[in-house]
Coordinates of C-alpha atoms and ligand atoms in Angstrom, one line a residue:
M422 CA 65.8 32.1 -170.1
R423 CA 67.4 32.8 -173.4
R424 CA 64.6 35.0 -174.4
A425 CA 64.9 37.0 -171.1
L426 CA 68.6 37.5 -171.8
R427 CA 67.9 38.6 -175.3
T428 CA 65.3 41.1 -174.1
A429 CA 67.8 42.4 -171.5
A430 CA 70.5 42.8 -174.2
V431 CA 68.1 44.7 -176.5
L432 CA 67.0 46.9 -173.7
A433 CA 70.7 47.7 -172.8
A434 CA 71.5 48.4 -176.4
A435 CA 68.5 50.7 -176.6
A436 CA 69.5 52.5 -173.4
V437 CA 73.1 53.1 -174.8
L438 CA 71.7 54.3 -178.1
F439 CA 69.3 56.6 -176.2
V440 CA 72.1 58.1 -174.2
I441 CA 74.3 58.6 -177.3
L442 CA 71.4 60.3 -179.0
F443 CA 70.8 62.4 -176.0
S444 CA 74.5 63.4 -175.8
F445 CA 74.3 64.2 -179.5
L446 CA 71.4 66.5 -178.9
A447 CA 72.6 67.9 -175.6
L448 CA 76.2 68.7 -176.5
P449 CA 77.0 71.9 -178.2
R450 CA 76.8 71.6 -182.0
G451 CA 80.2 72.4 -183.5
A452 CA 82.0 75.7 -182.7
V453 CA 80.5 78.9 -183.9
R454 CA 83.0 80.2 -186.6
L455 CA 83.8 83.9 -186.1
E456 CA 85.0 86.1 -188.9
P457 CA 87.7 88.7 -187.9
Q458 CA 87.4 91.7 -190.3
G459 CA 89.2 95.0 -190.8
P460 CA 91.5 95.7 -187.9
W461 CA 90.5 92.5 -186.3
A462 CA 92.1 90.5 -189.2
D463 CA 95.4 92.1 -188.2
L464 CA 94.9 91.2 -184.5
A465 CA 93.9 87.7 -185.5
R466 CA 97.2 87.2 -187.3
R467 CA 99.1 88.4 -184.2
T468 CA 97.0 86.3 -181.8
V469 CA 98.4 82.8 -181.7
A470 CA 96.5 79.9 -180.2
G471 CA 98.3 77.2 -178.3
G472 CA 98.1 74.2 -175.9
Y473 CA 99.8 74.7 -172.6
H474 CA 100.5 71.9 -170.0
V475 CA 101.0 68.9 -172.2
H476 CA 102.8 65.6 -171.3
T477 CA 104.6 63.3 -173.7
T478 CA 106.1 59.8 -173.4
R479 CA 109.0 61.5 -171.7
S480 CA 106.9 61.4 -168.5
D481 CA 103.3 60.1 -168.3
G482 CA 101.9 61.1 -171.7
A483 CA 100.9 58.6 -174.4
A484 CA 102.7 59.9 -177.5
G485 CA 105.9 61.6 -178.6
K486 CA 106.3 65.2 -179.7
P487 CA 105.8 64.6 -183.5
A488 CA 102.5 62.9 -183.0
I489 CA 101.3 65.5 -180.5
A490 CA 102.5 68.4 -182.8
A491 CA 100.5 66.8 -185.6
A492 CA 97.4 66.6 -183.3
A493 CA 97.9 70.3 -182.4
A494 CA 98.1 71.2 -186.1
G495 CA 94.9 69.2 -186.7
A496 CA 93.2 71.2 -184.0
G497 CA 94.4 74.5 -185.5
L498 CA 96.9 75.4 -182.8
Q499 CA 100.2 77.2 -183.6
F500 CA 102.2 76.3 -180.5
V501 CA 102.4 73.7 -177.8
I502 CA 104.1 74.0 -174.4
F503 CA 105.3 70.6 -173.2
T504 CA 105.5 70.2 -169.5
D505 CA 106.8 66.7 -168.7
H506 CA 107.4 65.9 -165.1
G507 CA 111.0 66.3 -164.1
D508 CA 113.5 68.0 -161.8
A509 CA 114.8 70.5 -164.5
T510 CA 118.2 68.8 -164.8
R511 CA 117.4 67.6 -168.3
P512 CA 118.4 70.4 -170.7
P513 CA 115.2 71.7 -172.3
D514 CA 114.8 71.0 -176.0
P515 CA 115.4 74.1 -178.1
P516 CA 112.3 75.6 -179.7
V517 CA 111.4 73.8 -183.0
Y518 CA 108.6 73.8 -185.5
I519 CA 107.1 70.4 -186.1
E520 CA 104.1 70.2 -188.5
G521 CA 104.0 74.0 -188.5
V522 CA 103.5 74.0 -184.7
L523 CA 106.0 75.8 -182.5
C524 CA 107.1 73.3 -179.9
L525 CA 108.3 74.7 -176.6
D526 CA 109.8 72.6 -173.8
G527 CA 109.0 73.3 -170.1
V528 CA 109.0 71.1 -167.0
E529 CA 106.5 70.3 -164.3
I530 CA 108.3 70.0 -161.0
S531 CA 106.9 68.2 -158.0
T532 CA 107.3 70.2 -154.8
A533 CA 106.2 69.4 -151.3
D534 CA 103.3 71.9 -151.7
G535 CA 102.1 71.0 -155.2
H536 CA 103.3 71.0 -158.8
Y537 CA 105.1 74.0 -160.3
V538 CA 105.5 74.3 -164.0
A539 CA 108.6 76.2 -165.2
I540 CA 108.8 77.5 -168.7
D541 CA 111.5 79.6 -170.5
M542 CA 114.1 78.2 -168.2
P543 CA 117.6 76.8 -168.8
Q544 CA 118.8 73.5 -167.3
A545 CA 119.0 73.6 -163.5
P546 CA 122.4 73.0 -161.9
Y547 CA 120.9 70.5 -159.4
P548 CA 117.6 68.6 -159.2
L549 CA 114.8 71.1 -158.2
G550 CA 112.5 69.9 -155.4
G551 CA 111.6 70.4 -151.8
T552 CA 109.3 73.1 -150.6
A553 CA 107.4 75.3 -153.1
R554 CA 109.2 78.3 -151.7
A555 CA 112.6 76.7 -152.4
V556 CA 111.6 75.6 -155.9
A557 CA 110.0 79.0 -156.8
E558 CA 113.2 80.7 -155.6
D559 CA 115.3 78.4 -157.7
V560 CA 113.1 78.9 -160.8
A561 CA 113.2 82.7 -160.4
R562 CA 117.0 82.7 -159.9
L563 CA 117.4 80.6 -163.1
G564 CA 115.4 83.1 -165.0
G565 CA 112.4 80.8 -165.6
F566 CA 108.7 81.7 -165.4
G567 CA 106.9 79.5 -162.8
I568 CA 103.2 78.6 -162.8
A569 CA 101.3 77.0 -160.0
A570 CA 99.6 73.9 -161.6
H571 CA 96.1 72.5 -160.9
P572 CA 96.0 74.7 -157.7
D573 CA 92.7 73.3 -156.5
S574 CA 92.9 69.7 -157.5
P575 CA 90.4 67.5 -155.7
K576 CA 93.4 65.3 -155.0
P577 CA 95.0 66.9 -151.9
E578 CA 98.6 65.9 -152.8
L579 CA 98.3 67.7 -156.2
R580 CA 96.9 70.9 -154.7
W581 CA 99.0 74.1 -154.6
T582 CA 99.0 74.8 -150.8
D583 CA 101.5 77.5 -150.1
A584 CA 99.7 80.8 -150.8
A585 CA 102.6 82.9 -149.8
V586 CA 105.0 81.7 -152.6
P587 CA 105.4 84.5 -155.1
V588 CA 104.4 82.5 -158.2
D589 CA 104.6 84.2 -161.7
G590 CA 101.6 82.4 -163.1
F591 CA 98.5 80.5 -161.9
E592 CA 96.4 77.9 -163.7
W593 CA 92.9 79.4 -163.4
L594 CA 91.6 76.3 -165.2
N595 CA 93.0 72.8 -165.3
T596 CA 91.3 69.9 -167.1
D597 CA 92.6 67.2 -164.8
S598 CA 91.2 69.0 -161.7
E599 CA 87.8 69.5 -163.5
W600 CA 87.6 65.8 -164.5
R601 CA 88.4 64.6 -161.0
A602 CA 85.6 66.9 -159.7
A603 CA 83.0 65.6 -162.1
S604 CA 80.3 63.3 -160.9
R605 CA 80.2 59.6 -162.1
G606 CA 77.0 60.3 -164.0
A607 CA 78.5 63.3 -165.9
T608 CA 81.7 61.3 -166.6
A609 CA 79.6 58.4 -168.0
R610 CA 77.6 60.7 -170.2
A611 CA 80.8 62.4 -171.4
A612 CA 82.3 59.0 -172.2
L613 CA 79.3 58.1 -174.4
G614 CA 79.2 61.6 -175.9
Y615 CA 82.9 61.3 -176.7
L616 CA 81.9 58.8 -179.4
V617 CA 79.9 61.4 -181.3
R618 CA 81.4 64.8 -180.4
P619 CA 84.7 64.2 -178.6
A620 CA 85.8 67.8 -177.8
A621 CA 82.3 68.9 -176.8
A622 CA 82.0 65.9 -174.5
L623 CA 85.3 66.7 -172.8
A624 CA 84.2 70.3 -172.4
S625 CA 80.9 69.1 -170.9
L626 CA 82.9 68.1 -167.8
L627 CA 84.2 71.7 -167.3
H628 CA 82.6 74.3 -165.0
R629 CA 83.5 77.7 -163.7
P630 CA 86.5 76.9 -161.4
V631 CA 85.2 79.2 -158.6
A632 CA 87.9 78.5 -156.1
S633 CA 90.9 78.9 -158.5
L634 CA 89.4 82.1 -159.9
Q635 CA 89.0 83.5 -156.4
R636 CA 92.6 82.6 -155.5
W637 CA 93.9 84.2 -158.7
D638 CA 91.8 87.3 -158.2
A639 CA 93.0 87.6 -154.6
M640 CA 96.7 87.4 -155.7
T641 CA 96.3 90.0 -158.5
R642 CA 95.0 92.6 -156.1
G643 CA 98.6 93.1 -155.0
R644 CA 100.9 92.1 -157.9
P645 CA 100.8 90.8 -161.4
V646 CA 100.2 87.0 -161.7
V647 CA 99.6 85.6 -165.2
G648 CA 96.5 83.4 -165.5
L649 CA 96.7 80.4 -167.9
A650 CA 94.4 77.5 -168.6
G651 CA 96.2 74.2 -168.4
L652 CA 95.1 71.3 -170.6
D653 CA 97.1 68.8 -168.5
A654 CA 96.9 66.6 -171.7
H655 CA 98.3 63.1 -171.4
G656 CA 96.7 61.6 -174.5
G657 CA 94.8 59.3 -172.1
I658 CA 93.2 59.4 -168.7
G659 CA 94.8 57.6 -165.8
R660 CA 98.4 58.0 -166.7
Q661 CA 100.6 57.1 -163.9
A662 CA 103.2 59.6 -162.8
D663 CA 100.8 62.3 -161.6
D664 CA 98.8 59.8 -159.6
G665 CA 99.6 56.1 -159.2
S666 CA 96.1 55.4 -158.0
R667 CA 94.5 55.9 -161.4
S668 CA 93.9 53.0 -163.8
N669 CA 95.8 53.2 -167.1
M670 CA 93.7 54.0 -170.2
P671 CA 96.0 55.4 -172.9
G672 CA 94.5 56.9 -176.0
V673 CA 91.3 58.3 -174.6
P674 CA 90.9 61.2 -174.7
R675 CA 93.1 61.8 -177.7
Y676 CA 95.4 64.8 -177.7
R677 CA 93.6 66.3 -180.7
D678 CA 90.3 66.3 -178.9
S679 CA 91.9 67.9 -175.8
F680 CA 93.4 70.6 -178.1
R681 CA 90.0 71.3 -179.5
T682 CA 88.4 72.1 -176.2
F683 CA 90.2 75.3 -175.3
S684 CA 93.4 77.2 -175.9
D685 CA 95.6 79.9 -174.5
R686 CA 95.9 82.8 -177.0
V687 CA 99.0 84.9 -176.9
I688 CA 99.0 88.4 -178.5
L689 CA 102.3 89.2 -180.3
D690 CA 103.5 92.5 -181.8
R691 CA 103.7 90.8 -185.2
P692 CA 102.7 87.4 -186.6
L693 CA 105.0 84.4 -186.1
S694 CA 108.0 84.5 -188.4
G695 CA 108.8 80.8 -188.8
D696 CA 112.1 81.2 -187.0
A697 CA 111.6 79.0 -183.9
Q698 CA 114.1 80.8 -181.7
A699 CA 112.8 84.3 -182.5
D700 CA 109.2 83.2 -182.2
A701 CA 109.8 81.5 -178.9
R702 CA 111.3 84.7 -177.5
A703 CA 108.3 86.7 -178.7
L704 CA 105.8 84.1 -177.3
Y705 CA 107.5 83.8 -173.9
G706 CA 107.8 87.6 -173.8
S707 CA 104.1 88.1 -174.3
I708 CA 103.2 85.3 -171.7
R709 CA 105.5 86.9 -169.2
A710 CA 103.8 90.3 -169.8
G711 CA 100.3 88.8 -169.4
R712 CA 99.3 89.4 -173.0
V713 CA 97.5 86.1 -173.1
F714 CA 93.9 85.0 -172.7
T715 CA 91.9 81.8 -172.7
T716 CA 89.0 80.8 -175.0
I717 CA 86.8 77.7 -175.0
D718 CA 87.2 77.1 -178.7
V719 CA 84.7 74.2 -178.8
L720 CA 82.0 76.8 -178.3
A721 CA 83.2 79.5 -180.6
A722 CA 86.4 80.4 -182.3
P723 CA 88.6 82.3 -182.9
G724 CA 88.1 84.4 -179.8
L725 CA 89.9 87.7 -179.9
V726 CA 90.1 90.5 -177.4
S727 CA 91.6 93.9 -177.2
F728 CA 91.8 95.2 -173.6
D729 CA 93.6 98.3 -172.4
V730 CA 93.3 101.4 -170.1
D731 CA 94.0 104.8 -171.5
G732 CA 94.2 108.0 -169.6
P733 CA 96.2 111.0 -168.6
S734 CA 98.7 108.9 -166.6
G735 CA 99.4 106.6 -169.6
R736 CA 98.2 103.5 -171.3
A737 CA 98.4 99.9 -170.1
E738 CA 97.6 96.9 -172.2
M739 CA 96.3 93.6 -170.9
G740 CA 98.8 92.4 -168.4
G741 CA 100.2 95.9 -167.8
T742 CA 100.2 98.1 -164.7
L743 CA 99.3 101.6 -163.9
V744 CA 99.9 103.4 -160.6
A745 CA 97.0 103.0 -158.1
G746 CA 94.8 106.0 -158.2
S747 CA 95.3 106.6 -161.9
R748 CA 92.4 107.9 -163.9
G749 CA 91.5 106.5 -167.3
T750 CA 89.0 104.6 -169.5
I751 CA 88.9 100.9 -169.6
R752 CA 88.5 99.7 -173.2
A753 CA 87.4 96.2 -173.7
D754 CA 86.6 94.9 -177.2
A755 CA 86.0 91.3 -178.1
L756 CA 85.0 89.3 -181.2
V757 CA 82.2 87.2 -179.9
P758 CA 79.2 85.1 -181.0
R759 CA 75.6 86.2 -180.9
G760 CA 74.2 86.3 -177.4
A761 CA 77.6 86.6 -175.7
T762 CA 77.9 88.9 -172.7
L763 CA 81.1 90.9 -172.1
V764 CA 81.7 91.6 -168.4
L765 CA 84.3 93.6 -166.5
V766 CA 85.5 92.0 -163.3
R767 CA 87.4 94.0 -160.6
D768 CA 89.2 92.1 -157.8
G769 CA 87.0 89.1 -158.5
Q770 CA 83.7 91.1 -158.4
D771 CA 81.6 91.9 -161.5
L772 CA 81.4 95.6 -162.0
D773 CA 77.9 97.2 -162.2
P774 CA 76.3 95.5 -165.2
R775 CA 74.6 98.8 -166.1
I776 CA 77.9 100.3 -167.1
A777 CA 80.3 97.4 -167.4
A778 CA 78.4 94.6 -169.3
A779 CA 77.1 94.3 -172.8
T780 CA 75.4 91.6 -174.8
A781 CA 76.0 91.0 -178.5
P782 CA 72.9 91.1 -180.7
S783 CA 74.8 89.2 -183.5
D784 CA 78.2 87.7 -184.1
G785 CA 80.7 90.5 -184.2
V786 CA 82.6 92.9 -182.1
L787 CA 81.3 93.8 -178.6
S788 CA 82.7 96.9 -176.9
L789 CA 82.8 98.4 -173.4
R790 CA 84.1 101.8 -172.4
V791 CA 84.2 102.3 -168.6
P792 CA 85.7 105.4 -167.0
V793 CA 87.7 104.8 -163.9
A794 CA 88.3 107.9 -161.6
S795 CA 90.8 106.3 -159.3
G796 CA 91.9 102.8 -160.4
E797 CA 92.7 100.3 -157.6
G798 CA 93.4 96.5 -157.8
S799 CA 93.0 94.4 -160.9
Y800 CA 90.5 94.5 -163.7
R801 CA 89.9 91.7 -166.2
A802 CA 87.4 90.9 -168.9
E803 CA 85.2 87.8 -169.2
V804 CA 82.9 86.8 -172.0
R805 CA 80.0 84.5 -171.0
L806 CA 77.9 82.3 -173.3
A807 CA 74.5 80.8 -172.6
S808 CA 75.8 77.6 -174.3
A809 CA 78.7 77.2 -171.9
P810 CA 78.9 73.9 -170.0
G811 CA 79.0 73.7 -166.2
E812 CA 77.2 74.8 -163.1
P813 CA 78.2 77.6 -162.6
P814 CA 78.9 77.9 -166.3
L815 CA 82.5 78.1 -167.6
P816 CA 83.4 81.5 -169.0
W817 CA 84.1 81.4 -172.7
L818 CA 86.8 84.0 -172.7
V819 CA 89.0 85.0 -169.7
S820 CA 91.5 87.8 -170.2
N821 CA 94.5 88.6 -168.0
P822 CA 94.1 91.6 -165.8
I823 CA 95.2 95.2 -166.1
Y824 CA 96.6 96.3 -162.7
F825 CA 96.4 99.5 -160.7
L826 CA 99.1 99.0 -158.1
R827 CA 101.0 101.1 -155.5
P828 CA 104.7 101.3 -156.6
A829 CA 106.6 98.7 -154.8
A830 CA 108.5 100.1 -151.9
P831 CA 112.3 100.1 -152.5
R832 CA 113.6 96.8 -151.2
P833 CA 115.1 97.3 -147.8
P834 CA 118.7 96.2 -147.5
P835 CA 118.9 92.7 -145.9
P836 CA 118.5 93.2 -142.2
V837 CA 121.7 93.0 -140.2
V838 CA 121.1 90.3 -137.7
A839 CA 123.3 91.0 -134.8
G840 CA 122.9 87.9 -132.7
E841 CA 125.4 85.9 -130.7
P842 CA 128.3 84.5 -132.8
I843 CA 128.8 80.8 -132.7
A844 CA 132.4 79.9 -132.2
G845 CA 134.1 77.9 -135.0
S846 CA 135.5 75.5 -132.4
S847 CA 132.0 74.4 -131.3
W848 CA 131.2 72.7 -134.6
H849 CA 131.4 69.0 -135.4
I850 CA 130.4 66.7 -138.2
E851 CA 127.3 64.4 -138.1
K852 CA 126.9 61.9 -141.0
D853 CA 125.7 58.5 -142.0
P854 CA 128.3 55.8 -141.9
G855 CA 128.5 55.5 -145.7
S856 CA 129.2 59.2 -146.5
S857 CA 132.4 61.0 -145.6
A858 CA 133.1 64.5 -144.4
I859 CA 136.1 66.5 -143.2
L860 CA 135.6 69.6 -141.0
R861 CA 138.0 72.5 -141.1
T862 CA 137.6 75.6 -138.9
R863 CA 139.8 78.6 -139.0
D864 CA 139.2 82.3 -138.2
G865 CA 135.6 81.6 -137.4
R866 CA 135.0 79.9 -140.7
V867 CA 133.5 76.4 -140.9
E868 CA 134.4 74.5 -144.0
V869 CA 132.9 71.0 -144.7
E870 CA 134.3 68.8 -147.5
F871 CA 131.8 66.0 -148.1
A872 CA 131.2 63.0 -150.3
L873 CA 127.7 61.6 -150.1
R874 CA 127.5 57.8 -150.2
S875 CA 126.7 56.7 -153.8
G876 CA 123.9 54.3 -154.8
D877 CA 120.2 54.9 -154.1
R878 CA 118.9 57.8 -152.1
A879 CA 118.8 56.3 -148.6
N880 CA 118.9 59.1 -146.1
Q881 CA 122.5 60.1 -146.9
F882 CA 123.3 62.7 -144.3
V883 CA 126.2 65.1 -143.9
A884 CA 125.9 68.1 -141.5
A885 CA 127.9 70.6 -139.6
A886 CA 126.4 70.7 -136.2
T887 CA 126.8 72.8 -133.1
P888 CA 125.0 72.7 -129.7
L889 CA 122.7 75.5 -128.8
A890 CA 122.6 77.2 -125.4
P891 CA 119.7 75.6 -123.6
E892 CA 116.6 77.4 -122.4
R893 CA 117.0 80.4 -124.6
R894 CA 114.5 81.1 -127.4
L895 CA 115.9 82.1 -130.8
T896 CA 114.2 84.0 -133.6
S897 CA 116.6 83.7 -136.5
I898 CA 119.9 82.2 -137.7
A899 CA 122.2 84.2 -140.0
F900 CA 125.5 83.5 -141.7
D901 CA 127.5 84.0 -144.9
A902 CA 127.9 80.9 -147.0
K903 CA 129.6 79.7 -150.2
A904 CA 130.1 76.4 -151.9
S905 CA 132.2 74.7 -154.5
R906 CA 129.2 74.5 -156.8
P907 CA 125.5 75.6 -156.6
M908 CA 123.7 73.6 -154.0
R909 CA 121.2 74.0 -151.2
I910 CA 121.9 73.7 -147.5
S911 CA 119.1 72.8 -145.0
V912 CA 119.4 74.9 -141.9
Q913 CA 117.8 72.8 -139.1
L914 CA 117.0 73.0 -135.4
R915 CA 117.0 69.6 -133.6
F916 CA 115.0 69.1 -130.5
D917 CA 116.9 66.3 -128.8
R918 CA 114.8 66.4 -125.7
L919 CA 111.6 65.7 -127.6
P920 CA 110.7 62.1 -128.4
G921 CA 112.5 61.0 -131.6
A922 CA 114.7 64.1 -131.7
P923 CA 112.6 65.8 -134.4
R924 CA 114.0 68.5 -136.7
W925 CA 112.6 71.6 -138.3
G926 CA 114.4 73.3 -141.1
E927 CA 114.5 75.5 -144.2
S928 CA 116.9 75.3 -147.2
V929 CA 119.0 78.1 -148.5
Y930 CA 120.7 78.4 -151.8
V931 CA 124.5 78.6 -151.8
D932 CA 127.0 78.9 -154.6
Q933 CA 130.6 80.0 -155.4
R934 CA 130.1 83.6 -154.3
S935 CA 129.9 84.2 -150.6
A936 CA 126.4 85.6 -149.8
P937 CA 124.5 86.4 -146.6
A938 CA 121.5 84.2 -145.6
T939 CA 119.0 84.5 -142.8
V940 CA 116.6 81.8 -141.7
H941 CA 113.7 82.8 -139.5
A942 CA 112.5 80.3 -136.9
A943 CA 108.9 81.0 -137.8
D944 CA 109.5 79.8 -141.4
L945 CA 110.9 76.4 -140.4
R946 CA 109.1 73.3 -141.7
P947 CA 109.1 69.8 -140.1
M948 CA 111.6 67.3 -141.4
Q949 CA 109.5 64.4 -140.3
A950 CA 105.9 63.4 -141.2
G951 CA 103.0 64.2 -139.0
E952 CA 104.4 67.2 -137.2
S953 CA 103.6 70.8 -138.1
A954 CA 104.2 73.9 -135.9
V955 CA 107.8 74.7 -134.7
P956 CA 108.2 73.8 -131.0
D957 CA 109.4 76.4 -128.6
T958 CA 112.8 77.2 -129.9
A959 CA 114.2 77.4 -126.3
L960 CA 114.0 73.6 -126.5
A961 CA 116.2 73.3 -129.5
A962 CA 119.4 71.5 -128.6
A963 CA 121.4 71.7 -131.8
L964 CA 121.8 73.7 -135.0
L965 CA 122.6 71.7 -138.1
C966 CA 123.6 72.8 -141.6
V967 CA 122.8 69.8 -143.7
V968 CA 123.7 69.0 -147.3
E969 CA 120.1 69.1 -148.8
L970 CA 119.7 65.6 -150.2
T971 CA 116.7 66.7 -152.4
N972 CA 119.0 68.8 -154.5
T973 CA 122.3 66.9 -154.1
P974 CA 122.5 63.5 -155.7
P975 CA 124.1 60.5 -153.9
G976 CA 127.8 60.1 -154.8
R977 CA 128.2 63.9 -155.1
R978 CA 131.3 65.5 -153.6
G979 CA 131.7 69.1 -152.7
I980 CA 132.7 71.8 -150.2
F981 CA 130.6 74.3 -148.4
E982 CA 131.8 77.0 -146.1
L983 CA 129.9 79.0 -143.4
S984 CA 131.2 82.1 -141.7
N985 CA 130.0 84.6 -139.2
V986 CA 127.3 82.3 -138.0
R987 CA 125.1 83.9 -135.3
V988 CA 121.7 83.3 -133.7
A989 CA 119.4 86.1 -132.8
R990 CA 117.4 85.7 -129.6
Ligands
ZN1348 ZN1 100.7 67.9 -162.1
ZN1349 ZN1 100.7 67.8 -165.6

């Protein structure tokens, strides 16, 4: 018996050793070191590598900023963008250099339609949350830059589901999504490989994120959307806030190993100065302009790319836009390892490889010159390596696009919704017993002074309500609104004759300046679980303007005023 056990133990140990040895041989040997020379040395100084989408102990990460900055420095990065979970009411930390690494503070906001990372944004006046549309609108108004995070996560509640939201950026790659999609066998091999070549083992779980690239390419046909690769680094798998179902295993993988797998590389006009404020401005400016690309550094580094279009109608750098129909020459140059293939991709499709692909005979600069007679859509560059992990293989370098777009039509003035006016005298207050509210109506204006019950969020509810004429379909609701401070009001239709009196609504932003708002019935979302499409609006019995509890904390007092309320039939 004892001998049998011993034999089993020896066999198990041999199997583990075999797998480790196998991983050692199968994983890419260290990164190919590239040598930028001549003009490429200047570009190398202006191209700064960083880790974007990183969590600290402020949310579900395993370490604080100083330790993470040290890990980034150890991995050769020059900046880190922290994206702790939050509602944007915490003032962002000012930019600061720690261990020579520029530390920038963003926030990852949970919306009803997925996670939205906001960077370069001041503190929000109220907690951001609710629908993706509302959050993206708030981020844009606050001057932030918003990025749809892990858009195709295998976990449905983490997916970015509202394709109509005009996001500024899009994570074409996200480590967390990739790991979740990996098979158990691949994960087990990576876990063993992590003991010998940690960053290569992490990268072995990555593959070409086909769905995310397709979605990004579809968006960029019509407007600029900046692609970024999100590390989603937590300093350990299974951290809690993103997903309570995962077991907690802090410390593996370490931040440093995540930072060594890939980076987002931002092209600046001049090298970083060491002044954190000025450098943050320059870095954010380039990210907003799309002068950023991703490289899988564990395969080869430093990746560099110069990508532009030059022609009679002007020149556009990576991230830039020319008018659709422009003529010019696409110039793509990249510093690549031997055997790499540089490819041009238009609207998600590889261009003809006979004119728009080249393979490097040795480490060095690879160039493509492709004439375009009448540019249309978005063009981006990819560099592919035979040694890349994944099936289909992960591209080693992904640029941002250059766009050929039709000039945006001048924004039409907000439509004047005629509609039937709703008399001020028809309004009343509806509220929960613990909250208080006073209704004042005069000259067609409806003013609500409210105080939400303090304590926990427990369906506090204050609304101005009015009955709707029965049996008449409505298409939109329009009004002018202002409030004593920035807030959101949820405009809702209630269907009293349907079981449970369900409500459908949409929130609008309101602040101290009176501004017009229009809510279209077709855009309303269910206020209760399990429902979806808006019922026939002829069945709506009441119109409610509700203090949006998502954005208004319990205990908050305030005043909002509606005027000129009308419904269009
Ligand atoms: Zn997330
Ligand atoms: Zn995250």
